Short mmCIF file of C-alpha atoms in Angstrom, two decimals:
data_model
loop_
_atom_site.label_atom_id
_atom_site.label_comp_id
_atom_site.label_asym_id
_atom_site.label_seq_id
_atom_site.Cartn_x
_atom_site.Cartn_y
_atom_site.Cartn_z
CA MET A 1 -0.03 -0.04 0.03
CA ASP A 2 1.32 3.22 -1.07
CA ILE A 3 0.06 6.48 0.74
CA GLU A 4 1.43 9.73 -0.54
CA LEU A 5 1.76 13.08 1.37
CA ARG A 6 -0.32 14.99 -1.36
CA GLN A 7 -3.30 12.66 -0.59
CA LEU A 8 -3.01 13.36 3.27
CA ARG A 9 -2.64 16.94 2.45
CA CYS A 10 -5.97 16.76 0.30
CA LEU A 11 -7.83 15.09 3.20
CA VAL A 12 -6.98 17.55 5.83
CA ALA A 13 -7.57 20.49 3.47
CA ILE A 14 -11.22 19.11 2.73
CA VAL A 15 -11.79 18.55 6.40
CA ASP A 16 -10.33 21.96 7.51
CA GLU A 17 -12.32 23.91 4.88
CA GLY A 18 -15.58 22.02 4.55
CA THR A 19 -15.97 21.82 1.22
CA PHE A 20 -14.11 20.38 -2.22
CA THR A 21 -14.40 23.86 -3.80
CA ASP A 22 -12.44 25.74 -1.08
CA ALA A 23 -10.02 22.84 -0.57
CA ALA A 24 -9.14 23.27 -4.02
CA LEU A 25 -8.35 26.73 -3.74
CA ARG A 26 -6.34 26.18 -0.71
CA LEU A 27 -4.14 23.50 -2.43
CA GLY A 28 -4.00 25.38 -5.82
CA VAL A 29 -5.53 22.73 -7.99
CA SER A 30 -8.99 21.80 -9.50
CA GLN A 31 -12.05 20.60 -7.81
CA ALA A 32 -11.65 17.47 -9.99
CA ALA A 33 -8.31 16.94 -8.77
CA VAL A 34 -9.45 17.23 -4.78
CA SER A 35 -12.01 14.64 -5.97
CA ARG A 36 -9.60 11.95 -7.58
CA THR A 37 -7.15 12.41 -4.94
CA LEU A 38 -9.38 11.56 -2.08
CA ALA A 39 -11.05 8.60 -4.11
CA SER A 40 -7.42 7.25 -4.49
CA LEU A 41 -6.68 7.35 -0.62
CA GLU A 42 -10.14 5.78 0.03
CA GLN A 43 -9.43 3.06 -2.45
CA ALA A 44 -5.90 2.30 -1.11
CA LEU A 45 -7.10 2.39 2.36
CA GLY A 46 -10.50 0.38 1.71
CA VAL A 47 -12.51 2.62 3.79
CA ARG A 48 -14.89 5.39 3.39
CA LEU A 49 -13.27 8.61 5.03
CA LEU A 50 -15.88 11.37 4.28
CA ARG A 51 -19.57 11.91 4.26
CA ARG A 52 -20.81 13.92 1.42
CA THR A 53 -24.07 16.02 1.07
CA SER A 54 -25.36 18.68 -1.17
CA ARG A 55 -24.19 21.18 1.64
CA SER A 56 -21.17 19.71 3.61
CA VAL A 57 -18.73 17.45 4.05
CA THR A 58 -17.82 15.65 7.32
CA PRO A 59 -15.43 12.76 8.21
CA THR A 60 -16.68 9.40 9.24
CA ALA A 61 -15.53 8.02 12.33
CA THR A 62 -12.58 6.24 10.65
CA GLY A 63 -12.00 9.54 8.87
CA THR A 64 -11.75 11.62 12.21
CA ARG A 65 -9.06 9.04 13.33
CA LEU A 66 -6.96 9.13 10.18
CA VAL A 67 -7.24 13.07 10.01
CA ALA A 68 -5.61 13.12 13.44
CA HIS A 69 -2.85 10.65 12.48
CA ALA A 70 -2.46 12.55 8.88
CA ARG A 71 -1.86 15.89 10.84
CA ARG A 72 0.90 14.45 12.84
CA VAL A 73 2.41 12.68 9.48
CA LEU A 74 2.53 15.95 7.64
CA ALA A 75 3.71 17.92 10.60
CA GLU A 76 6.98 15.48 10.81
CA ALA A 77 7.24 15.98 6.94
CA ASP A 78 7.27 19.59 7.29
CA GLU A 79 9.78 19.21 10.04
CA LEU A 80 12.19 17.00 8.10
CA VAL A 81 12.04 19.69 5.25
CA ARG A 82 13.11 22.05 7.83
CA VAL A 83 16.01 20.34 9.29
CA ALA A 84 17.03 19.60 5.67
CA ALA A 85 17.06 23.11 4.88
CA ALA A 86 18.52 24.33 8.31
CA GLY A 87 21.48 22.13 7.70
CA GLU A 88 22.69 24.54 4.80
CA GLY A 89 22.44 27.68 6.90
CA ALA A 90 23.56 26.40 10.24
CA LEU A 91 26.48 24.50 11.84
CA ARG A 92 25.50 22.58 15.23
CA VAL A 93 28.50 21.72 17.30
CA GLY A 94 27.81 19.68 20.40
CA TYR A 95 29.44 19.13 23.45
CA ALA A 96 28.96 17.05 26.70
CA TRP A 97 29.83 18.99 29.78
CA SER A 98 31.64 22.06 28.73
CA ALA A 99 32.18 23.77 25.29
CA LEU A 100 35.21 25.49 24.70
CA GLY A 101 36.13 27.09 27.92
CA ARG A 102 37.43 30.43 27.71
CA HIS A 103 37.46 30.20 23.93
CA THR A 104 34.08 29.97 23.62
CA PRO A 105 32.93 33.46 23.17
CA ALA A 106 35.97 34.02 20.67
CA PHE A 107 34.68 31.15 18.80
CA GLN A 108 31.38 32.17 18.47
CA ARG A 109 32.34 35.81 17.38
CA ARG A 110 35.10 35.09 15.06
CA TRP A 111 32.78 32.35 13.48
CA ALA A 112 30.05 34.99 12.94
CA ALA A 113 32.42 37.32 11.24
CA ALA A 114 34.07 34.80 9.02
CA TYR A 115 30.97 33.05 8.04
CA PRO A 116 28.03 35.10 8.59
CA ASP A 117 25.66 33.11 6.40
CA THR A 118 26.15 30.01 8.43
CA GLU A 119 24.64 30.27 11.92
CA LEU A 120 26.48 28.67 14.55
CA GLN A 121 24.84 26.64 17.32
CA LEU A 122 26.07 25.20 20.55
CA VAL A 123 24.23 22.27 21.68
CA ARG A 124 24.96 20.54 25.12
CA VAL A 125 24.30 16.78 24.94
CA ASN A 126 25.54 14.76 27.70
CA THR A 127 26.29 11.25 25.75
CA PRO A 128 29.69 9.79 24.67
CA SER A 129 29.67 11.43 21.20
CA ALA A 130 28.16 14.87 22.60
CA GLY A 131 25.21 14.55 20.05
CA LEU A 132 26.66 13.30 17.10
CA ALA A 133 25.39 9.69 17.04
CA GLU A 134 21.90 11.03 18.17
CA GLY A 135 21.69 13.62 15.20
CA SER A 136 21.57 16.55 17.49
CA CYS A 137 24.86 18.01 15.88
CA ASP A 138 26.83 18.25 12.95
CA LEU A 139 30.38 18.24 14.91
CA ALA A 140 31.24 17.37 18.39
CA VAL A 141 33.76 18.68 20.72
CA LEU A 142 35.15 15.59 22.68
CA ARG A 143 37.74 15.22 25.28
CA ARG A 144 38.41 11.40 24.71
CA PRO A 145 38.78 9.46 21.36
CA PRO A 146 35.53 8.49 20.08
CA ALA A 147 34.88 5.04 20.57
CA ASP A 148 32.57 4.79 17.68
CA ARG A 149 34.28 3.62 14.39
CA ARG A 150 31.71 5.84 12.54
CA PHE A 151 33.63 8.78 13.57
CA ASP A 152 36.96 10.57 12.99
CA SER A 153 38.38 13.27 15.03
CA ALA A 154 41.24 15.83 15.19
CA ILE A 155 42.82 17.12 18.25
CA VAL A 156 42.46 20.95 18.13
CA GLY A 157 44.14 21.88 21.45
CA LEU A 158 45.27 20.96 24.81
CA GLU A 159 43.82 21.83 28.24
CA ARG A 160 44.66 21.62 31.90
CA ARG A 161 43.68 19.07 34.17
CA LEU A 162 41.95 20.90 37.29
CA CYS A 163 40.77 19.53 40.61
CA ALA A 164 37.53 20.85 41.66
CA MET A 165 37.04 21.04 45.62
CA ALA A 166 35.17 22.56 48.42
CA ALA A 167 36.33 26.05 48.89
CA ASP A 168 37.12 25.46 52.43
CA ASP A 169 39.08 22.54 51.80
CA PRO A 170 42.44 22.62 52.97
CA LEU A 171 43.99 21.99 49.71
CA ALA A 172 42.07 25.13 48.47
CA ARG A 173 44.66 27.11 50.05
CA ARG A 174 47.27 25.88 47.70
CA ARG A 175 47.90 27.29 44.25
CA SER A 176 48.06 23.44 42.82
CA VAL A 177 47.97 20.08 43.88
CA ARG A 178 49.52 16.66 43.06
CA LEU A 179 47.53 13.44 42.29
CA ALA A 180 48.90 11.86 45.56
CA GLU A 181 47.44 14.54 47.67
CA LEU A 182 43.88 13.60 46.21
CA SER A 183 43.84 9.63 46.60
CA GLY A 184 42.25 9.92 50.32
CA TYR A 185 39.13 11.45 48.66
CA THR A 186 36.36 10.33 47.21
CA LEU A 187 36.46 11.18 43.15
CA LEU A 188 33.25 11.81 41.56
CA ILE A 189 33.40 10.64 37.59
CA ASP A 190 31.31 10.77 34.89
CA ARG A 191 32.06 7.32 33.00
CA ARG A 192 30.21 8.19 29.91
CA THR A 193 31.79 11.64 28.87
CA GLY A 194 34.19 12.38 31.43
CA THR A 195 38.09 12.57 31.10
CA THR A 196 39.04 11.22 34.70
CA THR A 197 39.43 7.61 35.68
CA PRO A 198 41.23 5.98 38.76
CA GLU A 199 43.96 4.75 36.16
CA LEU A 200 45.42 8.32 36.39
CA TRP A 201 46.61 7.01 39.77
CA PRO A 202 49.10 4.22 40.62
CA PRO A 203 47.02 0.85 41.24
CA ASP A 204 47.90 1.05 45.21
CA ALA A 205 46.98 4.86 45.87
CA ARG A 206 43.73 5.04 43.87
CA PRO A 207 40.99 7.04 45.09
CA ALA A 208 37.40 6.05 45.77
CA THR A 209 34.83 6.94 43.04
CA GLU A 210 31.36 7.64 42.60
CA ASP A 211 29.57 8.20 39.53
CA THR A 212 27.61 11.19 38.52
CA HIS A 213 26.02 12.33 35.13
CA ASP A 214 25.27 16.10 35.16
CA VAL A 215 27.36 18.84 35.81
CA ASP A 216 25.29 20.64 38.21
CA ASP A 217 25.05 17.63 40.48
CA TRP A 218 28.75 17.08 40.31
CA LEU A 219 29.44 20.80 41.57
CA THR A 220 26.65 20.27 44.19
CA ALA A 221 28.31 17.20 45.74
CA ILE A 222 31.58 18.91 45.69
CA SER A 223 30.60 22.09 47.48
CA THR A 224 29.36 19.99 50.36
CA GLY A 225 32.77 18.99 51.13
CA ARG A 226 32.17 15.39 50.79
CA ARG A 227 33.43 14.77 47.18
CA ILE A 228 36.15 16.18 45.09
CA GLY A 229 35.91 16.30 41.07
CA MET A 230 38.56 16.50 38.22
CA SER A 231 37.82 17.92 34.89
CA ALA A 232 39.46 19.87 31.84
CA GLU A 233 40.16 23.58 32.18
CA ALA A 234 37.18 24.48 30.14
CA THR A 235 34.95 23.37 33.03
CA ALA A 236 36.29 25.87 35.36
CA SER A 237 35.70 28.63 32.93
CA GLN A 238 32.09 27.55 32.21
CA TYR A 239 31.00 26.51 35.44
CA ARG A 240 31.67 28.74 38.29
CA ARG A 241 29.80 27.99 41.35
CA PRO A 242 30.03 29.70 44.85
CA GLY A 243 31.47 27.24 47.37
CA VAL A 244 33.51 25.53 44.73
CA VAL A 245 37.19 26.06 43.54
CA TYR A 246 39.44 24.81 41.09
CA ARG A 247 43.30 23.96 41.35
CA PRO A 248 45.40 22.65 38.47
CA VAL A 249 46.82 19.24 39.19
CA ARG A 250 50.57 19.56 38.35
CA ASP A 251 51.44 16.03 37.56
CA ALA A 252 48.52 14.88 35.60
CA GLU A 253 48.69 14.87 31.67
CA PRO A 254 46.80 17.51 29.76
CA VAL A 255 43.37 16.63 28.35
CA ALA A 256 43.26 16.62 24.47
CA VAL A 257 40.35 18.62 22.98
CA ARG A 258 38.95 16.87 19.81
CA LEU A 259 36.68 17.84 17.21
CA ALA A 260 34.61 14.88 16.13
CA TRP A 261 32.69 14.25 12.76
CA TRP A 262 30.69 11.54 10.45
CA ARG A 263 33.77 9.60 8.90
CA ASP A 264 31.51 8.85 5.66
CA ASP A 265 29.67 12.14 5.85
CA PRO A 266 31.72 15.38 7.12
CA HIS A 267 30.16 18.62 7.50
CA PRO A 268 31.45 21.00 4.78
CA ALA A 269 32.43 23.17 7.51
CA THR A 270 34.66 20.60 9.30
CA GLN A 271 38.33 21.97 8.09
CA ASP A 272 37.20 25.39 8.99
CA VAL A 273 36.16 24.56 12.25
CA ILE A 274 39.59 22.60 12.90
CA GLU A 275 41.41 25.60 11.61
CA LEU A 276 39.67 28.33 13.73
CA LEU A 277 39.58 25.90 17.07
CA THR A 278 43.66 25.12 16.72
CA ALA A 279 44.13 28.82 16.17
CA LEU A 280 42.59 29.65 19.43
CA TYR A 281 43.88 27.28 21.47
CA ARG A 282 47.27 28.28 20.39
CA THR A 283 46.56 31.74 21.71
CA PRO A 284 48.25 32.32 24.94
#
C-alpha cells in the first residue's frame, strides 16, 4: 500500500475547509483533482473517510481518526524539510559538559564574522558522542577519542586538568595540587563522557569513586566538602559555582580537545572549524 503525502494533505484540506471547492483553492488545484485524490486514498485504504451531502462534507469515524494521524505525519514531514533546509544555513556543534571554555565566546564571534551566512549553534548533549550519534549536532567537541568507528576526529588543543574542591577544603589554600594528595578523597566521575578515571593514579593509591551524570549534580556534591572532582580546564571557565574552587593538578597529563565528525559524511565546514579552533587554542 502506497500512501502519498499529497493524499493526506488533500484529506486534511477538505476537512479544514469544509468543501471540495475551498480545499481546491487552498491546494491550488482543480476541484476534480481533489475528488480524484480523495478517491484514490479511500481506495488504497479500503475505507470511507468522508460523508458528502449537497451542503457539507464531514469525516466518518474512521476519517476522524485518520485525519488526526495525517496531521502528525504531515507535521513530521514539514519538520524533516525544515531540518534539511537548516543544515545548509546552520552549523550545530555539540558538547557534553563544557564547550570550549574561555575560547567559547571568541569561537562564536570569529565564526560569525568569517561565516555570516552559516549560523553557529552550540548544543549541550551529555552522551559519549556529545550528540553526534543522536543526530543532535553536525560536529562534536570531545575530550577523549571517539569509541564509535563511524566517527573521525582531530585534536585541536590541550587543556590543563584541574581538581574541583570545596572552597573551605585545606587544599583550596594551595595554588596547585598533586595526584598523590587526592588519593584519600572520594572522586566523582562521569564514565560516559568524563576524562578522569582511577587509572590516573598508581594501582595502590587510587581514590574511591562515585558516579555522576550531570555537571550541576557534580558541583553540588563537591560544594558540600564530601567529594572532589577532576575535569578539563574548560569546565572551570564555564561552570563557576559559589563554594567550589578549581586548582591545577601539576602532575596530571593535559586533556586533548578533539573535534569529531561522521567519517563518511563530514560537514562541509569541518576543516574551517578545525582551523579556527586550533588557532584559538594556540592563543596564549
